[in-house]
Amino acid sequence: MRDIFEAIQRSSIRIKKAIDVKDIGYSQEQNSSGETQLQLDIQCDMIIEEEFSRVASIHTIASEEKEHAVELHDSGKYYIAYDPLDGSSLVDVNLSVGSIYGIYEKSFSGTHLVAACYVVFGPRVEMVFAHNKTKLHLLQGDHWEFVKEIRLNNKGKLNAPGGTQQHWAPYHKTLIDGLFQEGYRLRYSGGMVPDLHQILLKGGGLFSYPATADKPNGKLRLLFEVFPFAFIFEKSGGHAIDGVTRILERPVAHVHDTAPCFFGSEYEIERVRDVYTSNQ
Ligand code: F6P
Ligand code: MN
C-alpha cells in the first residue's frame, strides 16, 4: 500500500504543475508552437497511468477517462479506479478541482475496497488518504507533510444539494428545505472533491446527488467517485447511502455505472434514510 500512496503523491505533484501551466481552452488543439495539445484531464490520466505502471502491486486500473479497465501487472493484487481530474470544467473559472482514487483488492466492488484517497487542488494541495483511519496531508513545496486525522461530528451545519432542482422528487425537496429551515448553510461549488472535503473538514453536513427525473441513476460514478468517498466517510465516522442502503453494498455491473448518493454525518444520513425509506 505504501508504494501506491507514494505513486499518488508523485502523480499529484505532476498534476499540480500541469494545472498551473496548462493552456486553457477546450477547443484548442495546438499550442503556439504547433504541438498537439492534450486536454488537461487526459494529460492527468496519462500521468497517473505512468506512475501506476511502475508499481508492481497494481494488477488493473480503471479511469474515468478510459472506456475499459487496463491490466498492468499480472502478479499484482490491487485494482485501482480513479478519476484523474474531477470537476475539470472548473479549472477555467479557477475553482478547486481534485483527483479521486479507490483502491480495491482482487476486483472492482464496494466490498473489496481497502483504501481510498482524494487530492484537492485549490489554493493549497491537500491529500486525504483513508486506510484504517482518515489522514490529511499537505503539499509543501515538493514534499508532503502529515497534518491531522479527520473525524466527523455526529451532526454538521453544511448542506450541499446536487442535481437539478427542477427534476428533484417532491420528498427530496422537502428533505433539503427542511435542513435549511433547521439552520444548515448552503455550500456547493459543483466540484465533488472540494464540496465533500469541506464537509469532512468542517465536521459534518450533507452532500447529496439524488436520482432525478432526468437522471434516474444519479450522475456520480460508483467506482471512481462514489465508493472512494463512501469509504472515506465511513472511516471518518460518517456514512454513505443510496437513500436506503449502505452504498458500498451496491453491486456494480459496468465500470462507468452511476448511483444516487448521500454522504454525511450520523444525524443527516438518518434523516435521509427516514425520508427515502418511507417514500420507496
Ligand atoms: O464528476 C461530476 C461532477 O463534476 C462532480 O464533481 C460534481 O459533484 C457534480 O458533477 C456536479 O454536478 P451538477 O453540476 O449536476 O450539480
Ligand atoms: Mn468526475
PDB file of C-alpha atoms and ligand atoms in Angstrom:
ATOM      1  CA  MET A   1       0.000   0.000   0.000  1.00  0.00           C
ATOM      2  CA  ARG A   2       2.924   2.329   0.763  1.00  0.00           C
ATOM      3  CA  ASP A   3       4.077   2.162  -2.888  1.00  0.00           C
ATOM      4  CA  ILE A   4       0.594   3.155  -4.093  1.00  0.00           C
ATOM      5  CA  PHE A   5       0.434   6.026  -1.597  1.00  0.00           C
ATOM      6  CA  GLU A   6       3.791   7.314  -2.862  1.00  0.00           C
ATOM      7  CA  ALA A   7       2.778   6.923  -6.526  1.00  0.00           C
ATOM      8  CA  ILE A   8      -0.297   9.081  -5.822  1.00  0.00           C
ATOM      9  CA  GLN A   9       1.917  11.661  -4.131  1.00  0.00           C
ATOM     10  CA  ARG A  10       4.243  11.778  -7.154  1.00  0.00           C
ATOM     11  CA  SER A  11       1.314  11.969  -9.606  1.00  0.00           C
ATOM     12  CA  SER A  12      -0.265  14.806  -7.635  1.00  0.00           C
ATOM     13  CA  ILE A  13       2.886  16.938  -7.774  1.00  0.00           C
ATOM     14  CA  ARG A  14       2.968  16.445 -11.552  1.00  0.00           C
ATOM     15  CA  ILE A  15      -0.783  17.170 -11.884  1.00  0.00           C
ATOM     16  CA  LYS A  16      -0.393  20.359  -9.858  1.00  0.00           C
ATOM     17  CA  LYS A  17       2.311  21.515 -12.289  1.00  0.00           C
ATOM     18  CA  ALA A  18       0.120  20.614 -15.276  1.00  0.00           C
ATOM     19  CA  ILE A  19      -2.808  22.626 -13.852  1.00  0.00           C
ATOM     20  CA  ASP A  20      -0.542  25.607 -13.213  1.00  0.00           C
ATOM     21  CA  VAL A  21       0.926  25.837 -16.706  1.00  0.00           C
ATOM     22  CA  LYS A  22      -1.747  24.352 -18.923  1.00  0.00           C
ATOM     23  CA  ASP A  23      -3.292  26.499 -21.664  1.00  0.00           C
ATOM     24  CA  ILE A  24      -6.989  26.587 -21.050  1.00  0.00           C
ATOM     25  CA  GLY A  25      -9.398  26.263 -23.919  1.00  0.00           C
ATOM     26  CA  TYR A  26     -11.203  23.109 -24.723  1.00  0.00           C
ATOM     27  CA  SER A  27     -11.352  23.619 -28.448  1.00  0.00           C
ATOM     28  CA  GLN A  28      -7.657  24.470 -28.876  1.00  0.00           C
ATOM     29  CA  GLU A  29      -5.879  21.528 -30.370  1.00  0.00           C
ATOM     30  CA  GLN A  30      -2.500  23.092 -30.978  1.00  0.00           C
ATOM     31  CA  ASN A  31      -0.364  25.423 -28.914  1.00  0.00           C
ATOM     32  CA  SER A  32       1.556  28.378 -30.309  1.00  0.00           C
ATOM     33  CA  SER A  33       4.486  26.205 -31.394  1.00  0.00           C
ATOM     34  CA  GLY A  34       2.189  23.920 -33.312  1.00  0.00           C
ATOM     35  CA  GLU A  35       2.398  20.993 -30.843  1.00  0.00           C
ATOM     36  CA  THR A  36      -0.724  18.978 -30.308  1.00  0.00           C
ATOM     37  CA  GLN A  37      -2.382  19.953 -27.027  1.00  0.00           C
ATOM     38  CA  LEU A  38      -3.909  17.383 -24.777  1.00  0.00           C
ATOM     39  CA  GLN A  39      -6.925  18.192 -22.706  1.00  0.00           C
ATOM     40  CA  LEU A  40      -5.902  18.622 -19.111  1.00  0.00           C
ATOM     41  CA  ASP A  41      -7.905  15.649 -17.870  1.00  0.00           C
ATOM     42  CA  ILE A  42      -6.328  13.359 -20.487  1.00  0.00           C
ATOM     43  CA  GLN A  43      -2.896  14.636 -19.510  1.00  0.00           C
ATOM     44  CA  CYS A  44      -3.618  13.909 -15.821  1.00  0.00           C
ATOM     45  CA  ASP A  45      -4.853  10.433 -16.731  1.00  0.00           C
ATOM     46  CA  MET A  46      -1.562   9.736 -18.538  1.00  0.00           C
ATOM     47  CA  ILE A  47       0.487  10.966 -15.574  1.00  0.00           C
ATOM     48  CA  ILE A  48      -1.342   8.628 -13.197  1.00  0.00           C
ATOM     49  CA  GLU A  49      -1.129   5.653 -15.547  1.00  0.00           C
ATOM     50  CA  GLU A  50       2.604   6.237 -15.946  1.00  0.00           C
ATOM     51  CA  GLU A  51       3.184   6.362 -12.173  1.00  0.00           C
ATOM     52  CA  PHE A  52       0.949   3.333 -11.504  1.00  0.00           C
ATOM     53  CA  SER A  53       2.628   1.255 -14.183  1.00  0.00           C
ATOM     54  CA  ARG A  54       5.810   1.422 -12.064  1.00  0.00           C
ATOM     55  CA  VAL A  55       4.036  -0.162  -9.068  1.00  0.00           C
ATOM     56  CA  ALA A  56       4.187  -3.953  -9.230  1.00  0.00           C
ATOM     57  CA  SER A  57       1.391  -4.495  -6.683  1.00  0.00           C
ATOM     58  CA  ILE A  58      -1.184  -2.927  -9.040  1.00  0.00           C
ATOM     59  CA  HIS A  59      -2.968  -5.502 -11.150  1.00  0.00           C
ATOM     60  CA  THR A  60      -5.514  -3.383 -13.040  1.00  0.00           C
ATOM     61  CA  ILE A  61      -6.525   0.262 -13.383  1.00  0.00           C
ATOM     62  CA  ALA A  62      -9.803   1.799 -14.467  1.00  0.00           C
ATOM     63  CA  SER A  63     -10.062   5.509 -15.158  1.00  0.00           C
ATOM     64  CA  GLU A  64     -12.973   7.839 -15.739  1.00  0.00           C
ATOM     65  CA  GLU A  65     -11.098   8.842 -18.892  1.00  0.00           C
ATOM     66  CA  LYS A  66     -10.837   5.285 -20.256  1.00  0.00           C
ATOM     67  CA  GLU A  67     -13.637   3.215 -21.711  1.00  0.00           C
ATOM     68  CA  HIS A  68     -12.287  -0.078 -20.305  1.00  0.00           C
ATOM     69  CA  ALA A  69     -10.066  -1.262 -17.456  1.00  0.00           C
ATOM     70  CA  VAL A  70      -6.372  -1.821 -18.300  1.00  0.00           C
ATOM     71  CA  GLU A  71      -4.275  -4.635 -16.850  1.00  0.00           C
ATOM     72  CA  LEU A  72      -0.831  -3.521 -15.626  1.00  0.00           C
ATOM     73  CA  HIS A  73       0.816  -6.361 -13.664  1.00  0.00           C
ATOM     74  CA  ASP A  74      -0.424  -9.912 -13.740  1.00  0.00           C
ATOM     75  CA  SER A  75       1.018 -10.685 -10.286  1.00  0.00           C
ATOM     76  CA  GLY A  76      -0.390  -7.554  -8.557  1.00  0.00           C
ATOM     77  CA  LYS A  77      -3.315  -7.739  -6.135  1.00  0.00           C
ATOM     78  CA  TYR A  78      -4.731  -4.203  -6.237  1.00  0.00           C
ATOM     79  CA  TYR A  79      -7.330  -2.851  -8.619  1.00  0.00           C
ATOM     80  CA  ILE A  80      -7.398   0.943  -8.698  1.00  0.00           C
ATOM     81  CA  ALA A  81     -10.249   3.028 -10.100  1.00  0.00           C
ATOM     82  CA  TYR A  82      -9.553   6.741 -10.376  1.00  0.00           C
ATOM     83  CA  ASP A  83     -10.960   9.995 -11.635  1.00  0.00           C
ATOM     84  CA  PRO A  84      -7.827  11.912 -12.709  1.00  0.00           C
ATOM     85  CA  LEU A  85      -9.333  15.403 -12.585  1.00  0.00           C
ATOM     86  CA  ASP A  86     -12.825  15.586 -11.200  1.00  0.00           C
ATOM     87  CA  GLY A  87     -14.613  18.856 -11.919  1.00  0.00           C
ATOM     88  CA  SER A  88     -12.103  19.743 -14.637  1.00  0.00           C
ATOM     89  CA  SER A  89     -14.555  22.242 -16.154  1.00  0.00           C
ATOM     90  CA  LEU A  90     -13.997  24.347 -13.004  1.00  0.00           C
ATOM     91  CA  VAL A  91     -10.330  24.942 -13.888  1.00  0.00           C
ATOM     92  CA  ASP A  92     -11.181  27.737 -16.333  1.00  0.00           C
ATOM     93  CA  VAL A  93     -13.089  29.623 -13.616  1.00  0.00           C
ATOM     94  CA  ASN A  94     -10.260  28.932 -11.137  1.00  0.00           C
ATOM     95  CA  LEU A  95     -12.267  26.916  -8.610  1.00  0.00           C
ATOM     96  CA  SER A  96     -10.827  23.895  -6.811  1.00  0.00           C
ATOM     97  CA  VAL A  97     -10.664  20.528  -8.556  1.00  0.00           C
ATOM     98  CA  GLY A  98      -9.453  17.113  -7.432  1.00  0.00           C
ATOM     99  CA  SER A  99      -8.363  13.562  -8.170  1.00  0.00           C
ATOM    100  CA  ILE A 100     -10.150  10.581  -6.609  1.00  0.00           C
ATOM    101  CA  TYR A 101      -8.770   7.046  -6.133  1.00  0.00           C
ATOM    102  CA  GLY A 102     -10.424   3.816  -4.985  1.00  0.00           C
ATOM    103  CA  ILE A 103      -8.016   1.002  -4.121  1.00  0.00           C
ATOM    104  CA  TYR A 104      -9.696  -2.396  -4.379  1.00  0.00           C
ATOM    105  CA  GLU A 105      -8.318  -5.851  -3.675  1.00  0.00           C
ATOM    106  CA  LYS A 106      -8.818  -8.585  -6.308  1.00  0.00           C
ATOM    107  CA  SER A 107     -11.829  -6.996  -8.066  1.00  0.00           C
ATOM    108  CA  PHE A 108     -13.798  -3.786  -8.517  1.00  0.00           C
ATOM    109  CA  SER A 109     -16.624  -3.978  -5.975  1.00  0.00           C
ATOM    110  CA  GLY A 110     -17.614  -1.849  -2.986  1.00  0.00           C
ATOM    111  CA  THR A 111     -16.965  -4.656  -0.510  1.00  0.00           C
ATOM    112  CA  HIS A 112     -13.420  -5.136  -1.881  1.00  0.00           C
ATOM    113  CA  LEU A 113     -12.404  -1.537  -1.308  1.00  0.00           C
ATOM    114  CA  VAL A 114      -9.416  -1.475   1.072  1.00  0.00           C
ATOM    115  CA  ALA A 115      -8.292   2.150   0.872  1.00  0.00           C
ATOM    116  CA  ALA A 116      -9.369   5.387  -0.774  1.00  0.00           C
ATOM    117  CA  CYS A 117      -7.830   8.742  -1.431  1.00  0.00           C
ATOM    118  CA  TYR A 118      -8.533  12.135  -2.915  1.00  0.00           C
ATOM    119  CA  VAL A 119      -6.344  15.136  -3.642  1.00  0.00           C
ATOM    120  CA  VAL A 120      -7.716  18.695  -3.663  1.00  0.00           C
ATOM    121  CA  PHE A 121      -6.036  21.204  -5.965  1.00  0.00           C
ATOM    122  CA  GLY A 122      -7.117  24.522  -4.504  1.00  0.00           C
ATOM    123  CA  PRO A 123      -5.166  27.450  -3.093  1.00  0.00           C
ATOM    124  CA  ARG A 124      -3.192  24.618  -1.454  1.00  0.00           C
ATOM    125  CA  VAL A 125      -2.776  20.986  -2.482  1.00  0.00           C
ATOM    126  CA  GLU A 126      -4.086  18.558   0.119  1.00  0.00           C
ATOM    127  CA  MET A 127      -4.330  14.784   0.111  1.00  0.00           C
ATOM    128  CA  VAL A 128      -6.737  12.726   2.187  1.00  0.00           C
ATOM    129  CA  PHE A 129      -5.908   9.040   2.440  1.00  0.00           C
ATOM    130  CA  ALA A 130      -8.128   6.566   4.265  1.00  0.00           C
ATOM    131  CA  HIS A 131      -6.958   3.087   5.132  1.00  0.00           C
ATOM    132  CA  ASN A 132      -7.567   2.270   8.779  1.00  0.00           C
ATOM    133  CA  LYS A 133      -8.039   5.930   9.639  1.00  0.00           C
ATOM    134  CA  THR A 134      -8.510   9.061   7.527  1.00  0.00           C
ATOM    135  CA  LYS A 135      -5.422  11.241   7.376  1.00  0.00           C
ATOM    136  CA  LEU A 136      -4.861  14.686   5.876  1.00  0.00           C
ATOM    137  CA  HIS A 137      -1.531  15.599   4.226  1.00  0.00           C
ATOM    138  CA  LEU A 138      -0.427  18.953   2.824  1.00  0.00           C
ATOM    139  CA  LEU A 139       1.954  19.548  -0.071  1.00  0.00           C
ATOM    140  CA  GLN A 140       4.714  21.934   0.940  1.00  0.00           C
ATOM    141  CA  GLY A 141       6.986  22.679  -1.989  1.00  0.00           C
ATOM    142  CA  ASP A 142       7.919  19.225  -3.247  1.00  0.00           C
ATOM    143  CA  HIS A 143       7.277  17.234  -0.096  1.00  0.00           C
ATOM    144  CA  TRP A 144       4.185  16.083   1.778  1.00  0.00           C
ATOM    145  CA  GLU A 145       3.533  16.718   5.450  1.00  0.00           C
ATOM    146  CA  PHE A 146       1.068  14.886   7.657  1.00  0.00           C
ATOM    147  CA  VAL A 147      -1.392  17.403   9.120  1.00  0.00           C
ATOM    148  CA  LYS A 148      -4.005  15.550  11.174  1.00  0.00           C
ATOM    149  CA  GLU A 149      -6.540  12.792  11.398  1.00  0.00           C
ATOM    150  CA  ILE A 150     -10.078  13.601  10.185  1.00  0.00           C
ATOM    151  CA  ARG A 151     -13.135  12.760  12.337  1.00  0.00           C
ATOM    152  CA  LEU A 152     -16.707  13.830  11.732  1.00  0.00           C
ATOM    153  CA  ASN A 153     -19.066  15.078  14.427  1.00  0.00           C
ATOM    154  CA  ASN A 154     -22.497  13.474  14.794  1.00  0.00           C
ATOM    155  CA  LYS A 155     -24.175  16.479  13.222  1.00  0.00           C
ATOM    156  CA  GLY A 156     -22.903  19.196  10.906  1.00  0.00           C
ATOM    157  CA  LYS A 157     -24.014  22.576   9.593  1.00  0.00           C
ATOM    158  CA  LEU A 158     -23.463  22.390   5.813  1.00  0.00           C
ATOM    159  CA  ASN A 159     -25.836  21.308   3.079  1.00  0.00           C
ATOM    160  CA  ALA A 160     -24.537  20.580  -0.450  1.00  0.00           C
ATOM    161  CA  PRO A 161     -27.523  19.569  -2.591  1.00  0.00           C
ATOM    162  CA  GLY A 162     -26.641  18.315  -6.095  1.00  0.00           C
ATOM    163  CA  GLY A 163     -28.803  17.635  -9.127  1.00  0.00           C
ATOM    164  CA  THR A 164     -31.172  19.953 -10.961  1.00  0.00           C
ATOM    165  CA  GLN A 165     -33.888  21.108  -8.538  1.00  0.00           C
ATOM    166  CA  GLN A 166     -36.428  21.178 -11.344  1.00  0.00           C
ATOM    167  CA  HIS A 167     -36.093  17.378 -11.523  1.00  0.00           C
ATOM    168  CA  TRP A 168     -35.976  16.554  -7.789  1.00  0.00           C
ATOM    169  CA  ALA A 169     -38.660  14.316  -6.306  1.00  0.00           C
ATOM    170  CA  PRO A 170     -41.028  16.334  -4.053  1.00  0.00           C
ATOM    171  CA  TYR A 171     -39.951  14.405  -0.921  1.00  0.00           C
ATOM    172  CA  HIS A 172     -36.294  15.141  -1.747  1.00  0.00           C
ATOM    173  CA  LYS A 173     -37.085  18.850  -1.956  1.00  0.00           C
ATOM    174  CA  THR A 174     -38.877  18.669   1.399  1.00  0.00           C
ATOM    175  CA  LEU A 175     -35.820  16.964   2.931  1.00  0.00           C
ATOM    176  CA  ILE A 176     -33.364  19.571   1.611  1.00  0.00           C
ATOM    177  CA  ASP A 177     -35.645  22.514   2.521  1.00  0.00           C
ATOM    178  CA  GLY A 178     -36.117  21.025   5.988  1.00  0.00           C
ATOM    179  CA  LEU A 179     -32.362  21.082   6.630  1.00  0.00           C
ATOM    180  CA  PHE A 180     -32.170  24.731   5.540  1.00  0.00           C
ATOM    181  CA  GLN A 181     -35.054  25.539   7.884  1.00  0.00           C
ATOM    182  CA  GLU A 182     -33.038  23.945  10.695  1.00  0.00           C
ATOM    183  CA  GLY A 183     -30.201  26.388  10.031  1.00  0.00           C
ATOM    184  CA  TYR A 184     -27.981  24.431   7.622  1.00  0.00           C
ATOM    185  CA  ARG A 185     -25.985  26.637   5.267  1.00  0.00           C
ATOM    186  CA  LEU A 186     -25.637  26.136   1.511  1.00  0.00           C
ATOM    187  CA  ARG A 187     -22.178  25.134   0.270  1.00  0.00           C
ATOM    188  CA  TYR A 188     -21.978  23.879  -3.321  1.00  0.00           C
ATOM    189  CA  SER A 189     -19.198  24.605  -5.800  1.00  0.00           C
ATOM    190  CA  GLY A 190     -20.056  21.917  -8.356  1.00  0.00           C
ATOM    191  CA  GLY A 191     -16.843  20.004  -7.638  1.00  0.00           C
ATOM    192  CA  MET A 192     -17.408  16.832  -5.695  1.00  0.00           C
ATOM    193  CA  VAL A 193     -13.900  16.847  -4.212  1.00  0.00           C
ATOM    194  CA  PRO A 194     -13.917  20.351  -2.674  1.00  0.00           C
ATOM    195  CA  ASP A 195     -17.595  20.053  -1.663  1.00  0.00           C
ATOM    196  CA  LEU A 196     -17.046  16.805   0.241  1.00  0.00           C
ATOM    197  CA  HIS A 197     -13.675  17.978   1.568  1.00  0.00           C
ATOM    198  CA  GLN A 198     -15.387  20.993   3.100  1.00  0.00           C
ATOM    199  CA  ILE A 199     -17.960  18.815   4.839  1.00  0.00           C
ATOM    200  CA  LEU A 200     -15.248  16.476   6.151  1.00  0.00           C
ATOM    201  CA  LEU A 201     -13.054  19.274   7.467  1.00  0.00           C
ATOM    202  CA  LYS A 202     -15.874  21.366   8.938  1.00  0.00           C
ATOM    203  CA  GLY A 203     -17.088  18.413  10.984  1.00  0.00           C
ATOM    204  CA  GLY A 204     -20.144  17.247   9.032  1.00  0.00           C
ATOM    205  CA  GLY A 205     -23.215  18.045   6.992  1.00  0.00           C
ATOM    206  CA  LEU A 206     -24.870  16.512   3.951  1.00  0.00           C
ATOM    207  CA  PHE A 207     -23.787  16.143   0.319  1.00  0.00           C
ATOM    208  CA  SER A 208     -26.485  14.675  -1.878  1.00  0.00           C
ATOM    209  CA  TYR A 209     -26.722  13.700  -5.516  1.00  0.00           C
ATOM    210  CA  PRO A 210     -30.145  12.041  -5.794  1.00  0.00           C
ATOM    211  CA  ALA A 211     -31.888  10.125  -8.534  1.00  0.00           C
ATOM    212  CA  THR A 212     -33.861  12.692 -10.530  1.00  0.00           C
ATOM    213  CA  ALA A 213     -36.444  12.576 -13.275  1.00  0.00           C
ATOM    214  CA  ASP A 214     -33.743  13.302 -15.885  1.00  0.00           C
ATOM    215  CA  LYS A 215     -31.028  11.133 -14.237  1.00  0.00           C
ATOM    216  CA  PRO A 216     -32.794   8.129 -12.665  1.00  0.00           C
ATOM    217  CA  ASN A 217     -29.447   6.545 -11.634  1.00  0.00           C
ATOM    218  CA  GLY A 218     -27.915   9.777 -10.399  1.00  0.00           C
ATOM    219  CA  LYS A 219     -24.827  11.275 -12.011  1.00  0.00           C
ATOM    220  CA  LEU A 220     -21.833  10.247  -9.956  1.00  0.00           C
ATOM    221  CA  ARG A 221     -19.894   7.132 -10.836  1.00  0.00           C
ATOM    222  CA  LEU A 222     -19.626   4.269  -8.382  1.00  0.00           C
ATOM    223  CA  LEU A 223     -16.059   3.051  -8.910  1.00  0.00           C
ATOM    224  CA  PHE A 224     -14.225   6.375  -9.257  1.00  0.00           C
ATOM    225  CA  GLU A 225     -16.327   8.807  -7.268  1.00  0.00           C
ATOM    226  CA  VAL A 226     -18.977   7.326  -5.001  1.00  0.00           C
ATOM    227  CA  PHE A 227     -17.252   4.256  -3.479  1.00  0.00           C
ATOM    228  CA  PRO A 228     -13.970   6.038  -2.640  1.00  0.00           C
ATOM    229  CA  PHE A 229     -15.818   8.845  -0.831  1.00  0.00           C
ATOM    230  CA  ALA A 230     -18.144   6.339   0.864  1.00  0.00           C
ATOM    231  CA  PHE A 231     -15.095   4.541   2.242  1.00  0.00           C
ATOM    232  CA  ILE A 232     -13.531   7.826   3.391  1.00  0.00           C
ATOM    233  CA  PHE A 233     -16.749   8.968   5.112  1.00  0.00           C
ATOM    234  CA  GLU A 234     -17.171   5.643   6.905  1.00  0.00           C
ATOM    235  CA  LYS A 235     -13.548   5.617   8.080  1.00  0.00           C
ATOM    236  CA  SER A 236     -14.087   9.161   9.402  1.00  0.00           C
ATOM    237  CA  GLY A 237     -17.139   8.219  11.461  1.00  0.00           C
ATOM    238  CA  GLY A 238     -19.746   9.236   8.868  1.00  0.00           C
ATOM    239  CA  HIS A 239     -21.995   7.333   6.482  1.00  0.00           C
ATOM    240  CA  ALA A 240     -22.770   6.959   2.784  1.00  0.00           C
ATOM    241  CA  ILE A 241     -26.054   5.554   1.478  1.00  0.00           C
ATOM    242  CA  ASP A 242     -28.005   5.447  -1.775  1.00  0.00           C
ATOM    243  CA  GLY A 243     -31.093   6.675   0.062  1.00  0.00           C
ATOM    244  CA  VAL A 244     -31.879   3.402   1.776  1.00  0.00           C
ATOM    245  CA  THR A 245     -28.883   1.047   1.561  1.00  0.00           C
ATOM    246  CA  ARG A 246     -25.219   1.395   2.511  1.00  0.00           C
ATOM    247  CA  ILE A 247     -23.659   2.426  -0.768  1.00  0.00           C
ATOM    248  CA  LEU A 248     -20.621   0.127  -0.515  1.00  0.00           C
ATOM    249  CA  GLU A 249     -23.015  -2.829  -0.761  1.00  0.00           C
ATOM    250  CA  ARG A 250     -24.413  -1.773  -4.136  1.00  0.00           C
ATOM    251  CA  PRO A 251     -23.489  -4.160  -6.934  1.00  0.00           C
ATOM    252  CA  VAL A 252     -21.569  -2.872  -9.956  1.00  0.00           C
ATOM    253  CA  ALA A 253     -22.231  -4.232 -13.429  1.00  0.00           C
ATOM    254  CA  HIS A 254     -20.105  -1.882 -15.542  1.00  0.00           C
ATOM    255  CA  VAL A 255     -17.016   0.244 -14.946  1.00  0.00           C
ATOM    256  CA  HIS A 256     -18.912   3.500 -15.532  1.00  0.00           C
ATOM    257  CA  ASP A 257     -22.091   2.705 -13.531  1.00  0.00           C
ATOM    258  CA  THR A 258     -23.605   5.580 -11.551  1.00  0.00           C
ATOM    259  CA  ALA A 259     -25.826   5.668  -8.458  1.00  0.00           C
ATOM    260  CA  PRO A 260     -27.717   8.191  -6.349  1.00  0.00           C
ATOM    261  CA  CYS A 261     -25.646   9.009  -3.267  1.00  0.00           C
ATOM    262  CA  PHE A 262     -25.743  10.762   0.094  1.00  0.00           C
ATOM    263  CA  PHE A 263     -22.660  11.399   2.233  1.00  0.00           C
ATOM    264  CA  GLY A 264     -22.756  12.886   5.678  1.00  0.00           C
ATOM    265  CA  SER A 265     -22.590  12.545   9.383  1.00  0.00           C
ATOM    266  CA  GLU A 266     -24.860  10.394  11.549  1.00  0.00           C
ATOM    267  CA  TYR A 267     -27.723  12.859  12.018  1.00  0.00           C
ATOM    268  CA  GLU A 268     -28.150  13.922   8.386  1.00  0.00           C
ATOM    269  CA  ILE A 269     -27.885  10.407   6.981  1.00  0.00           C
ATOM    270  CA  GLU A 270     -30.555   9.202   9.424  1.00  0.00           C
ATOM    271  CA  ARG A 271     -32.821  11.982   8.121  1.00  0.00           C
ATOM    272  CA  VAL A 272     -32.200  10.865   4.532  1.00  0.00           C
ATOM    273  CA  ARG A 273     -32.826   7.218   5.381  1.00  0.00           C
ATOM    274  CA  ASP A 274     -36.141   8.020   7.119  1.00  0.00           C
ATOM    275  CA  VAL A 275     -37.412  10.076   4.187  1.00  0.00           C
ATOM    276  CA  TYR A 276     -36.275   7.658   1.482  1.00  0.00           C
ATOM    277  CA  THR A 277     -37.445   4.519   3.288  1.00  0.00           C
ATOM    278  CA  SER A 278     -40.936   5.891   3.680  1.00  0.00           C
ATOM    279  CA  ASN A 279     -41.079   7.041   0.027  1.00  0.00           C
ATOM    280  CA  GLN A 280     -39.890   3.846  -1.696  1.00  0.00           C
TER     281      GLN A 280
HETATM  282  O1  F6P B   1     -17.909  14.446 -11.934  1.00  0.00           O
HETATM  283  C1  F6P B   1     -19.110  15.006 -11.804  1.00  0.00           C
HETATM  284  C2  F6P B   1     -19.209  16.346 -11.093  1.00  0.00           C
HETATM  285  O2  F6P B   1     -18.465  17.344 -11.730  1.00  0.00           O
HETATM  286  C3  F6P B   1     -18.863  16.324  -9.597  1.00  0.00           C
HETATM  287  O3  F6P B   1     -17.573  16.748  -9.319  1.00  0.00           O
HETATM  288  C4  F6P B   1     -19.901  17.278  -9.005  1.00  0.00           C
HETATM  289  O4  F6P B   1     -20.221  16.991  -7.678  1.00  0.00           O
HETATM  290  C5  F6P B   1     -21.072  17.099  -9.913  1.00  0.00           C
HETATM  291  O5  F6P B   1     -20.582  16.664 -11.160  1.00  0.00           O
HETATM  292  C6  F6P B   1     -21.849  18.375 -10.088  1.00  0.00           C
HETATM  293  O6  F6P B   1     -22.968  18.124 -10.840  1.00  0.00           O
HETATM  294  P1  F6P B   1     -24.121  19.221 -11.080  1.00  0.00           P
HETATM  295  O7  F6P B   1     -23.487  20.259 -11.933  1.00  0.00           O
HETATM  296  O8  F6P B   1     -25.187  18.459 -11.789  1.00  0.00           O
HETATM  297  O9  F6P B   1     -24.548  19.731  -9.743  1.00  0.00           O
HETATM  298 MN    MN B   2     -15.670  13.174 -12.114  1.00  0.00          MN
END
